[in-house]
Amino acid sequence: MTTNSTTTSTTTGSRTTTSIPWGARDALELELPPGWPPADVVWPDLDGVVADYPAALGRALDATEGCPPIEGRVEPGSTVAVVVDDPSRWTPVREALPVLLGRLHEAGVRPEDVSISVGVGRHHAVDAEAMRKRVGEAVAEAYRTFSPPVDDLSAYVHLGETPEGGPVRVFRPVAEADLRVLIGSVLPHLQAGFGGGYKLIFPGTSHRSTLGALHRSGLDGDGDPGRLLGTDPRVNPMRQAVRAAARLL
């Protein structure tokens, strides 16, 4: 069992109870079956950990690859849609947003011209309390935040269709922005190969009809599961559908 340095174990008779720190809760109590060994402490390998995340992000934004710095993409009056991944991901969204929003402000972009959407897709909608936890209290108060209503067709812009005929409908604040900035983690994904990137929009901020079509494309491994999880995006059917949809933005 993987635990950390504050995990405690107590043994009564043949049963062992283990207490593990668990999010905002004080602890999660686990009763192990008879005969299981006591829980041990497994220390993480912290080599390469970023000690100052905002500073590291700032340096990365100063040295962008393949595109100009964000400040060079906007001007006063520009509209910006920021899309972040949902609370099921571990991305440090609260730490990243102040760095990004500060740069937009310095470039003359007003808070009222910025929207922040959570790419929930068909995951659980993000309510007001969860939104404050995800983006931070100050950001939630100063900026427009959205959990896109996946079934409200009027909230989406129809951009066309993918080559396979799938409808491409994107949440209006995201579709109509001058610049879109996506904040998420790149992790292996069962259907899309890898999460992150344009997947935050397709299907993250897409209408149910679009995300349904995209997920159906991810069921087509053509008899080869190696085309799906963690694979080369050039051969992954869902990733190719995501890219085709993104070309319509």
PDB file of C-alpha atoms in Angstrom:
ATOM      1  CA  MET A   1       0.000   0.000   0.000  1.00  0.00           C
ATOM      2  CA  THR A   2       1.308   3.460  -0.903  1.00  0.00           C
ATOM      3  CA  THR A   3       1.077   5.942   1.953  1.00  0.00           C
ATOM      4  CA  ASN A   4       2.929   8.997   3.181  1.00  0.00           C
ATOM      5  CA  SER A   5       4.835   9.992   6.278  1.00  0.00           C
ATOM      6  CA  THR A   6       1.706  10.920   8.257  1.00  0.00           C
ATOM      7  CA  THR A   7      -0.057   7.595   7.721  1.00  0.00           C
ATOM      8  CA  THR A   8      -0.759   5.661  10.921  1.00  0.00           C
ATOM      9  CA  SER A   9      -1.674   2.022  11.471  1.00  0.00           C
ATOM     10  CA  THR A  10      -3.228   0.302  14.463  1.00  0.00           C
ATOM     11  CA  THR A  11      -3.709  -3.435  14.908  1.00  0.00           C
ATOM     12  CA  THR A  12      -6.522  -5.048  16.903  1.00  0.00           C
ATOM     13  CA  GLY A  13      -6.467  -8.816  16.939  1.00  0.00           C
ATOM     14  CA  SER A  14      -6.039  -9.908  13.324  1.00  0.00           C
ATOM     15  CA  ARG A  15      -7.268  -6.651  11.757  1.00  0.00           C
ATOM     16  CA  THR A  16      -5.261  -3.555  10.903  1.00  0.00           C
ATOM     17  CA  THR A  17      -6.793  -0.089  10.541  1.00  0.00           C
ATOM     18  CA  THR A  18      -4.846   2.439   8.488  1.00  0.00           C
ATOM     19  CA  SER A  19      -5.455   6.196   8.549  1.00  0.00           C
ATOM     20  CA  ILE A  20      -4.484   8.093   5.371  1.00  0.00           C
ATOM     21  CA  PRO A  21      -4.723  11.900   4.828  1.00  0.00           C
ATOM     22  CA  TRP A  22      -7.397  12.446   2.177  1.00  0.00           C
ATOM     23  CA  GLY A  23      -7.950  15.831   0.522  1.00  0.00           C
ATOM     24  CA  ALA A  24      -9.910  18.296   2.637  1.00  0.00           C
ATOM     25  CA  ARG A  25     -10.961  15.527   5.038  1.00  0.00           C
ATOM     26  CA  ASP A  26      -8.926  14.853   8.145  1.00  0.00           C
ATOM     27  CA  ALA A  27      -8.256  11.252   7.181  1.00  0.00           C
ATOM     28  CA  LEU A  28      -9.590   8.225   5.368  1.00  0.00           C
ATOM     29  CA  GLU A  29      -9.851   5.155   7.592  1.00  0.00           C
ATOM     30  CA  LEU A  30      -9.188   1.819   5.887  1.00  0.00           C
ATOM     31  CA  GLU A  31      -9.685  -1.523   7.602  1.00  0.00           C
ATOM     32  CA  LEU A  32      -7.390  -4.104   6.033  1.00  0.00           C
ATOM     33  CA  PRO A  33      -8.425  -7.762   5.778  1.00  0.00           C
ATOM     34  CA  PRO A  34      -6.989 -10.280   8.245  1.00  0.00           C
ATOM     35  CA  GLY A  35      -3.500 -11.389   7.354  1.00  0.00           C
ATOM     36  CA  TRP A  36      -2.517  -8.209   5.496  1.00  0.00           C
ATOM     37  CA  PRO A  37       0.828  -6.758   6.580  1.00  0.00           C
ATOM     38  CA  PRO A  38       0.873  -3.351   8.291  1.00  0.00           C
ATOM     39  CA  ALA A  39       0.907  -0.417   5.874  1.00  0.00           C
ATOM     40  CA  ASP A  40       4.402   0.852   5.168  1.00  0.00           C
ATOM     41  CA  VAL A  41       5.619   4.311   4.230  1.00  0.00           C
ATOM     42  CA  VAL A  42       6.659   4.720   0.601  1.00  0.00           C
ATOM     43  CA  TRP A  43       8.662   7.885   0.088  1.00  0.00           C
ATOM     44  CA  PRO A  44       8.191   9.659  -3.270  1.00  0.00           C
ATOM     45  CA  ASP A  45      11.113  10.459  -5.537  1.00  0.00           C
ATOM     46  CA  LEU A  46      11.139  14.269  -5.550  1.00  0.00           C
ATOM     47  CA  ASP A  47      13.986  14.748  -8.023  1.00  0.00           C
ATOM     48  CA  GLY A  48      13.063  17.437 -10.540  1.00  0.00           C
ATOM     49  CA  VAL A  49      10.219  18.924  -8.478  1.00  0.00           C
ATOM     50  CA  VAL A  50       9.542  22.583  -9.309  1.00  0.00           C
ATOM     51  CA  ALA A  51      10.006  24.548  -6.096  1.00  0.00           C
ATOM     52  CA  ASP A  52       8.410  27.783  -7.370  1.00  0.00           C
ATOM     53  CA  TYR A  53       5.686  26.964  -9.886  1.00  0.00           C
ATOM     54  CA  PRO A  54       4.588  30.555 -10.720  1.00  0.00           C
ATOM     55  CA  ALA A  55       8.196  31.558 -11.390  1.00  0.00           C
ATOM     56  CA  ALA A  56       8.784  28.487 -13.557  1.00  0.00           C
ATOM     57  CA  LEU A  57       5.605  29.171 -15.514  1.00  0.00           C
ATOM     58  CA  GLY A  58       6.665  32.771 -16.020  1.00  0.00           C
ATOM     59  CA  ARG A  59       9.986  31.653 -17.463  1.00  0.00           C
ATOM     60  CA  ALA A  60       8.197  29.243 -19.791  1.00  0.00           C
ATOM     61  CA  LEU A  61       5.864  31.989 -21.009  1.00  0.00           C
ATOM     62  CA  ASP A  62       8.907  34.151 -21.718  1.00  0.00           C
ATOM     63  CA  ALA A  63      10.347  31.420 -23.954  1.00  0.00           C
ATOM     64  CA  THR A  64       7.346  30.127 -25.903  1.00  0.00           C
ATOM     65  CA  GLU A  65       7.940  27.631 -28.698  1.00  0.00           C
ATOM     66  CA  GLY A  66       6.124  27.732 -32.030  1.00  0.00           C
ATOM     67  CA  CYS A  67       4.165  30.902 -31.311  1.00  0.00           C
ATOM     68  CA  PRO A  68       4.702  34.472 -30.091  1.00  0.00           C
ATOM     69  CA  PRO A  69       4.433  35.241 -26.364  1.00  0.00           C
ATOM     70  CA  ILE A  70       0.883  35.761 -25.128  1.00  0.00           C
ATOM     71  CA  GLU A  71       1.461  39.497 -24.819  1.00  0.00           C
ATOM     72  CA  GLY A  72       2.138  39.606 -28.553  1.00  0.00           C
ATOM     73  CA  ARG A  73      -1.163  37.915 -29.368  1.00  0.00           C
ATOM     74  CA  VAL A  74      -3.494  40.426 -27.719  1.00  0.00           C
ATOM     75  CA  GLU A  75      -4.140  44.152 -27.442  1.00  0.00           C
ATOM     76  CA  PRO A  76      -6.638  46.352 -25.596  1.00  0.00           C
ATOM     77  CA  GLY A  77     -10.111  45.214 -26.642  1.00  0.00           C
ATOM     78  CA  SER A  78      -9.078  41.632 -27.409  1.00  0.00           C
ATOM     79  CA  THR A  79     -11.314  38.887 -26.045  1.00  0.00           C
ATOM     80  CA  VAL A  80      -9.658  35.867 -24.454  1.00  0.00           C
ATOM     81  CA  ALA A  81     -11.157  32.493 -23.558  1.00  0.00           C
ATOM     82  CA  VAL A  82      -9.224  30.519 -20.967  1.00  0.00           C
ATOM     83  CA  VAL A  83     -10.160  26.844 -20.700  1.00  0.00           C
ATOM     84  CA  VAL A  84      -8.954  24.810 -17.720  1.00  0.00           C
ATOM     85  CA  ASP A  85      -9.365  21.118 -17.035  1.00  0.00           C
ATOM     86  CA  ASP A  86     -11.877  19.952 -14.446  1.00  0.00           C
ATOM     87  CA  PRO A  87     -11.232  19.071 -10.789  1.00  0.00           C
ATOM     88  CA  SER A  88     -10.720  15.391 -11.645  1.00  0.00           C
ATOM     89  CA  ARG A  89      -7.268  16.413 -12.967  1.00  0.00           C
ATOM     90  CA  TRP A  90      -4.334  17.398 -10.774  1.00  0.00           C
ATOM     91  CA  THR A  91      -3.303  20.470 -12.820  1.00  0.00           C
ATOM     92  CA  PRO A  92      -2.303  23.434 -10.559  1.00  0.00           C
ATOM     93  CA  VAL A  93      -4.919  25.717 -12.122  1.00  0.00           C
ATOM     94  CA  ARG A  94      -5.141  28.096  -9.143  1.00  0.00           C
ATOM     95  CA  GLU A  95      -1.406  28.719  -9.312  1.00  0.00           C
ATOM     96  CA  ALA A  96      -1.295  29.123 -13.103  1.00  0.00           C
ATOM     97  CA  LEU A  97      -4.191  31.524 -13.588  1.00  0.00           C
ATOM     98  CA  PRO A  98      -2.765  34.554 -11.724  1.00  0.00           C
ATOM     99  CA  VAL A  99       0.403  34.347 -13.825  1.00  0.00           C
ATOM    100  CA  LEU A 100      -1.533  34.190 -17.093  1.00  0.00           C
ATOM    101  CA  LEU A 101      -4.155  36.773 -16.145  1.00  0.00           C
ATOM    102  CA  GLY A 102      -1.475  39.165 -14.923  1.00  0.00           C
ATOM    103  CA  ARG A 103       0.200  39.082 -18.320  1.00  0.00           C
ATOM    104  CA  LEU A 104      -3.086  39.662 -20.112  1.00  0.00           C
ATOM    105  CA  HIS A 105      -3.783  42.625 -17.830  1.00  0.00           C
ATOM    106  CA  GLU A 106      -0.357  44.112 -18.533  1.00  0.00           C
ATOM    107  CA  ALA A 107      -1.103  43.801 -22.263  1.00  0.00           C
ATOM    108  CA  GLY A 108      -4.265  45.875 -21.819  1.00  0.00           C
ATOM    109  CA  VAL A 109      -6.881  43.100 -21.768  1.00  0.00           C
ATOM    110  CA  ARG A 110      -9.730  43.964 -19.393  1.00  0.00           C
ATOM    111  CA  PRO A 111     -11.105  41.359 -16.960  1.00  0.00           C
ATOM    112  CA  GLU A 112     -14.551  41.709 -18.533  1.00  0.00           C
ATOM    113  CA  ASP A 113     -13.051  40.610 -21.862  1.00  0.00           C
ATOM    114  CA  VAL A 114     -11.756  37.350 -20.372  1.00  0.00           C
ATOM    115  CA  SER A 115     -13.834  34.213 -19.822  1.00  0.00           C
ATOM    116  CA  ILE A 116     -12.717  31.154 -17.879  1.00  0.00           C
ATOM    117  CA  SER A 117     -14.447  27.881 -18.759  1.00  0.00           C
ATOM    118  CA  VAL A 118     -13.930  24.473 -17.198  1.00  0.00           C
ATOM    119  CA  GLY A 119     -13.675  21.767 -19.844  1.00  0.00           C
ATOM    120  CA  VAL A 120     -16.035  19.350 -18.154  1.00  0.00           C
ATOM    121  CA  GLY A 121     -17.388  17.543 -21.221  1.00  0.00           C
ATOM    122  CA  ARG A 122     -19.861  15.059 -19.752  1.00  0.00           C
ATOM    123  CA  HIS A 123     -18.175  15.024 -16.349  1.00  0.00           C
ATOM    124  CA  HIS A 124     -19.967  16.436 -13.320  1.00  0.00           C
ATOM    125  CA  ALA A 125     -20.847  20.135 -13.732  1.00  0.00           C
ATOM    126  CA  VAL A 126     -18.713  22.512 -11.662  1.00  0.00           C
ATOM    127  CA  ASP A 127     -20.846  24.464  -9.181  1.00  0.00           C
ATOM    128  CA  ALA A 128     -19.942  27.810  -7.604  1.00  0.00           C
ATOM    129  CA  GLU A 129     -18.084  26.317  -4.653  1.00  0.00           C
ATOM    130  CA  ALA A 130     -16.100  23.902  -6.811  1.00  0.00           C
ATOM    131  CA  MET A 131     -15.316  26.742  -9.219  1.00  0.00           C
ATOM    132  CA  ARG A 132     -13.845  28.867  -6.428  1.00  0.00           C
ATOM    133  CA  LYS A 133     -11.677  25.946  -5.360  1.00  0.00           C
ATOM    134  CA  ARG A 134     -10.561  25.313  -8.922  1.00  0.00           C
ATOM    135  CA  VAL A 135      -9.687  28.861 -10.011  1.00  0.00           C
ATOM    136  CA  GLY A 136      -9.182  30.572  -6.648  1.00  0.00           C
ATOM    137  CA  GLU A 137     -11.404  33.009  -4.744  1.00  0.00           C
ATOM    138  CA  ALA A 138      -9.912  36.198  -6.205  1.00  0.00           C
ATOM    139  CA  VAL A 139     -10.146  34.985  -9.800  1.00  0.00           C
ATOM    140  CA  ALA A 140     -13.710  33.720  -9.313  1.00  0.00           C
ATOM    141  CA  GLU A 141     -14.763  37.152  -8.059  1.00  0.00           C
ATOM    142  CA  ALA A 142     -13.011  39.198 -10.755  1.00  0.00           C
ATOM    143  CA  TYR A 143     -13.639  37.116 -13.898  1.00  0.00           C
ATOM    144  CA  ARG A 144     -16.545  35.440 -15.669  1.00  0.00           C
ATOM    145  CA  THR A 145     -16.420  31.708 -15.061  1.00  0.00           C
ATOM    146  CA  PHE A 146     -18.440  28.981 -16.762  1.00  0.00           C
ATOM    147  CA  SER A 147     -19.219  25.303 -16.501  1.00  0.00           C
ATOM    148  CA  PRO A 148     -20.590  24.819 -20.040  1.00  0.00           C
ATOM    149  CA  PRO A 149     -24.176  23.452 -20.094  1.00  0.00           C
ATOM    150  CA  VAL A 150     -23.611  20.405 -22.260  1.00  0.00           C
ATOM    151  CA  ASP A 151     -27.272  20.066 -23.363  1.00  0.00           C
ATOM    152  CA  ASP A 152     -28.171  23.734 -24.020  1.00  0.00           C
ATOM    153  CA  LEU A 153     -27.782  23.998 -27.789  1.00  0.00           C
ATOM    154  CA  SER A 154     -28.343  27.782 -27.717  1.00  0.00           C
ATOM    155  CA  ALA A 155     -25.097  28.191 -25.739  1.00  0.00           C
ATOM    156  CA  TYR A 156     -23.008  26.754 -28.579  1.00  0.00           C
ATOM    157  CA  VAL A 157     -21.768  27.899 -31.983  1.00  0.00           C
ATOM    158  CA  HIS A 158     -22.071  25.425 -34.860  1.00  0.00           C
ATOM    159  CA  LEU A 159     -18.773  25.564 -36.768  1.00  0.00           C
ATOM    160  CA  GLY A 160     -19.366  22.796 -39.312  1.00  0.00           C
ATOM    161  CA  GLU A 161     -18.659  19.082 -39.455  1.00  0.00           C
ATOM    162  CA  THR A 162     -15.647  16.807 -39.266  1.00  0.00           C
ATOM    163  CA  PRO A 163     -14.732  14.748 -42.371  1.00  0.00           C
ATOM    164  CA  GLU A 164     -16.621  11.847 -40.751  1.00  0.00           C
ATOM    165  CA  GLY A 165     -19.778  13.972 -40.500  1.00  0.00           C
ATOM    166  CA  GLY A 166     -19.641  14.729 -36.784  1.00  0.00           C
ATOM    167  CA  PRO A 167     -21.119  18.121 -35.795  1.00  0.00           C
ATOM    168  CA  VAL A 168     -18.665  20.632 -34.328  1.00  0.00           C
ATOM    169  CA  ARG A 169     -20.443  22.788 -31.735  1.00  0.00           C
ATOM    170  CA  VAL A 170     -18.336  24.799 -29.284  1.00  0.00           C
ATOM    171  CA  PHE A 171     -19.351  26.799 -26.203  1.00  0.00           C
ATOM    172  CA  ARG A 172     -19.964  30.352 -27.410  1.00  0.00           C
ATOM    173  CA  PRO A 173     -17.460  32.257 -25.188  1.00  0.00           C
ATOM    174  CA  VAL A 174     -14.731  29.879 -26.388  1.00  0.00           C
ATOM    175  CA  ALA A 175     -15.722  29.823 -30.053  1.00  0.00           C
ATOM    176  CA  GLU A 176     -16.026  33.600 -30.409  1.00  0.00           C
ATOM    177  CA  ALA A 177     -12.865  34.677 -28.540  1.00  0.00           C
ATOM    178  CA  ASP A 178      -9.937  36.307 -30.320  1.00  0.00           C
ATOM    179  CA  LEU A 179      -7.492  34.099 -28.392  1.00  0.00           C
ATOM    180  CA  ARG A 180      -7.943  30.782 -26.613  1.00  0.00           C
ATOM    181  CA  VAL A 181      -5.544  29.667 -23.868  1.00  0.00           C
ATOM    182  CA  LEU A 182      -5.774  26.092 -22.581  1.00  0.00           C
ATOM    183  CA  ILE A 183      -4.441  25.027 -19.171  1.00  0.00           C
ATOM    184  CA  GLY A 184      -4.298  21.295 -18.569  1.00  0.00           C
ATOM    185  CA  SER A 185      -2.179  18.215 -18.034  1.00  0.00           C
ATOM    186  CA  VAL A 186      -0.872  15.841 -20.693  1.00  0.00           C
ATOM    187  CA  LEU A 187      -1.765  12.365 -19.450  1.00  0.00           C
ATOM    188  CA  PRO A 188      -2.416   9.012 -21.152  1.00  0.00           C
ATOM    189  CA  HIS A 189      -6.062   8.680 -22.185  1.00  0.00           C
ATOM    190  CA  LEU A 190      -7.912   5.468 -22.941  1.00  0.00           C
ATOM    191  CA  GLN A 191      -9.446   6.706 -26.211  1.00  0.00           C
ATOM    192  CA  ALA A 192      -7.656   9.894 -27.265  1.00  0.00           C
ATOM    193  CA  GLY A 193      -4.137   8.571 -26.693  1.00  0.00           C
ATOM    194  CA  PHE A 194      -3.244  11.556 -24.548  1.00  0.00           C
ATOM    195  CA  GLY A 195      -5.316  14.173 -22.766  1.00  0.00           C
ATOM    196  CA  GLY A 196      -4.522  17.867 -22.845  1.00  0.00           C
ATOM    197  CA  GLY A 197      -4.224  20.295 -25.740  1.00  0.00           C
ATOM    198  CA  TYR A 198      -7.278  20.730 -27.917  1.00  0.00           C
ATOM    199  CA  LYS A 199      -9.033  17.958 -25.992  1.00  0.00           C
ATOM    200  CA  LEU A 200      -9.901  20.675 -23.456  1.00  0.00           C
ATOM    201  CA  ILE A 201     -12.201  22.119 -26.136  1.00  0.00           C
ATOM    202  CA  PHE A 202     -13.048  18.912 -27.994  1.00  0.00           C
ATOM    203  CA  PRO A 203     -14.880  17.506 -26.091  1.00  0.00           C
ATOM    204  CA  GLY A 204     -14.228  19.657 -22.981  1.00  0.00           C
ATOM    205  CA  THR A 205     -16.304  22.680 -24.039  1.00  0.00           C
ATOM    206  CA  SER A 206     -18.344  21.015 -26.784  1.00  0.00           C
ATOM    207  CA  HIS A 207     -22.064  20.293 -27.023  1.00  0.00           C
ATOM    208  CA  ARG A 208     -23.235  16.767 -26.221  1.00  0.00           C
ATOM    209  CA  SER A 209     -23.706  15.986 -29.927  1.00  0.00           C
ATOM    210  CA  THR A 210     -20.064  16.840 -30.628  1.00  0.00           C
ATOM    211  CA  LEU A 211     -18.542  15.039 -27.678  1.00  0.00           C
ATOM    212  CA  GLY A 212     -20.662  11.979 -28.465  1.00  0.00           C
ATOM    213  CA  ALA A 213     -19.330  11.864 -32.022  1.00  0.00           C
ATOM    214  CA  LEU A 214     -15.752  12.327 -30.802  1.00  0.00           C
ATOM    215  CA  HIS A 215     -16.001   9.555 -28.234  1.00  0.00           C
ATOM    216  CA  ARG A 216     -17.526   7.196 -30.772  1.00  0.00           C
ATOM    217  CA  SER A 217     -14.493   7.781 -32.982  1.00  0.00           C
ATOM    218  CA  GLY A 218     -12.369   6.703 -30.016  1.00  0.00           C
ATOM    219  CA  LEU A 219     -14.054   3.305 -30.015  1.00  0.00           C
ATOM    220  CA  ASP A 220     -12.518   2.487 -33.385  1.00  0.00           C
ATOM    221  CA  GLY A 221      -9.178   0.888 -32.708  1.00  0.00           C
ATOM    222  CA  ASP A 222      -9.478  -1.057 -35.974  1.00  0.00           C
ATOM    223  CA  GLY A 223      -8.763  -4.235 -34.045  1.00  0.00           C
ATOM    224  CA  ASP A 224      -5.490  -2.817 -32.732  1.00  0.00           C
ATOM    225  CA  PRO A 225      -5.602  -1.490 -29.141  1.00  0.00           C
ATOM    226  CA  GLY A 226      -2.149  -0.006 -29.745  1.00  0.00           C
ATOM    227  CA  ARG A 227      -3.850   2.739 -31.757  1.00  0.00           C
ATOM    228  CA  LEU A 228      -5.570   4.060 -28.630  1.00  0.00           C
ATOM    229  CA  LEU A 229      -4.091   4.437 -25.132  1.00  0.00           C
ATOM    230  CA  GLY A 230      -0.917   6.531 -25.047  1.00  0.00           C
ATOM    231  CA  THR A 231      -0.188   6.039 -28.722  1.00  0.00           C
ATOM    232  CA  ASP A 232       1.140   8.173 -31.557  1.00  0.00           C
ATOM    233  CA  PRO A 233      -1.517  10.868 -32.218  1.00  0.00           C
ATOM    234  CA  ARG A 234      -0.993  10.417 -35.957  1.00  0.00           C
ATOM    235  CA  VAL A 235      -2.660   7.001 -35.820  1.00  0.00           C
ATOM    236  CA  ASN A 236      -5.151   7.566 -33.002  1.00  0.00           C
ATOM    237  CA  PRO A 237      -8.685   7.927 -34.436  1.00  0.00           C
ATOM    238  CA  MET A 238     -10.101  10.110 -31.666  1.00  0.00           C
ATOM    239  CA  ARG A 239      -7.082  12.424 -31.655  1.00  0.00           C
ATOM    240  CA  GLN A 240      -7.413  12.784 -35.411  1.00  0.00           C
ATOM    241  CA  ALA A 241     -11.104  13.679 -34.979  1.00  0.00           C
ATOM    242  CA  VAL A 242     -10.150  16.255 -32.336  1.00  0.00           C
ATOM    243  CA  ARG A 243      -7.626  17.830 -34.705  1.00  0.00           C
ATOM    244  CA  ALA A 244     -10.160  17.913 -37.540  1.00  0.00           C
ATOM    245  CA  ALA A 245     -12.635  19.714 -35.279  1.00  0.00           C
ATOM    246  CA  ALA A 246      -9.951  22.153 -34.116  1.00  0.00           C
ATOM    247  CA  ARG A 247      -9.234  23.214 -37.688  1.00  0.00           C
ATOM    248  CA  LEU A 248     -12.730  24.723 -37.811  1.00  0.00           C
ATOM    249  CA  LEU A 249     -11.980  27.172 -34.988  1.00  0.00           C
TER     250      LEU A 249
END
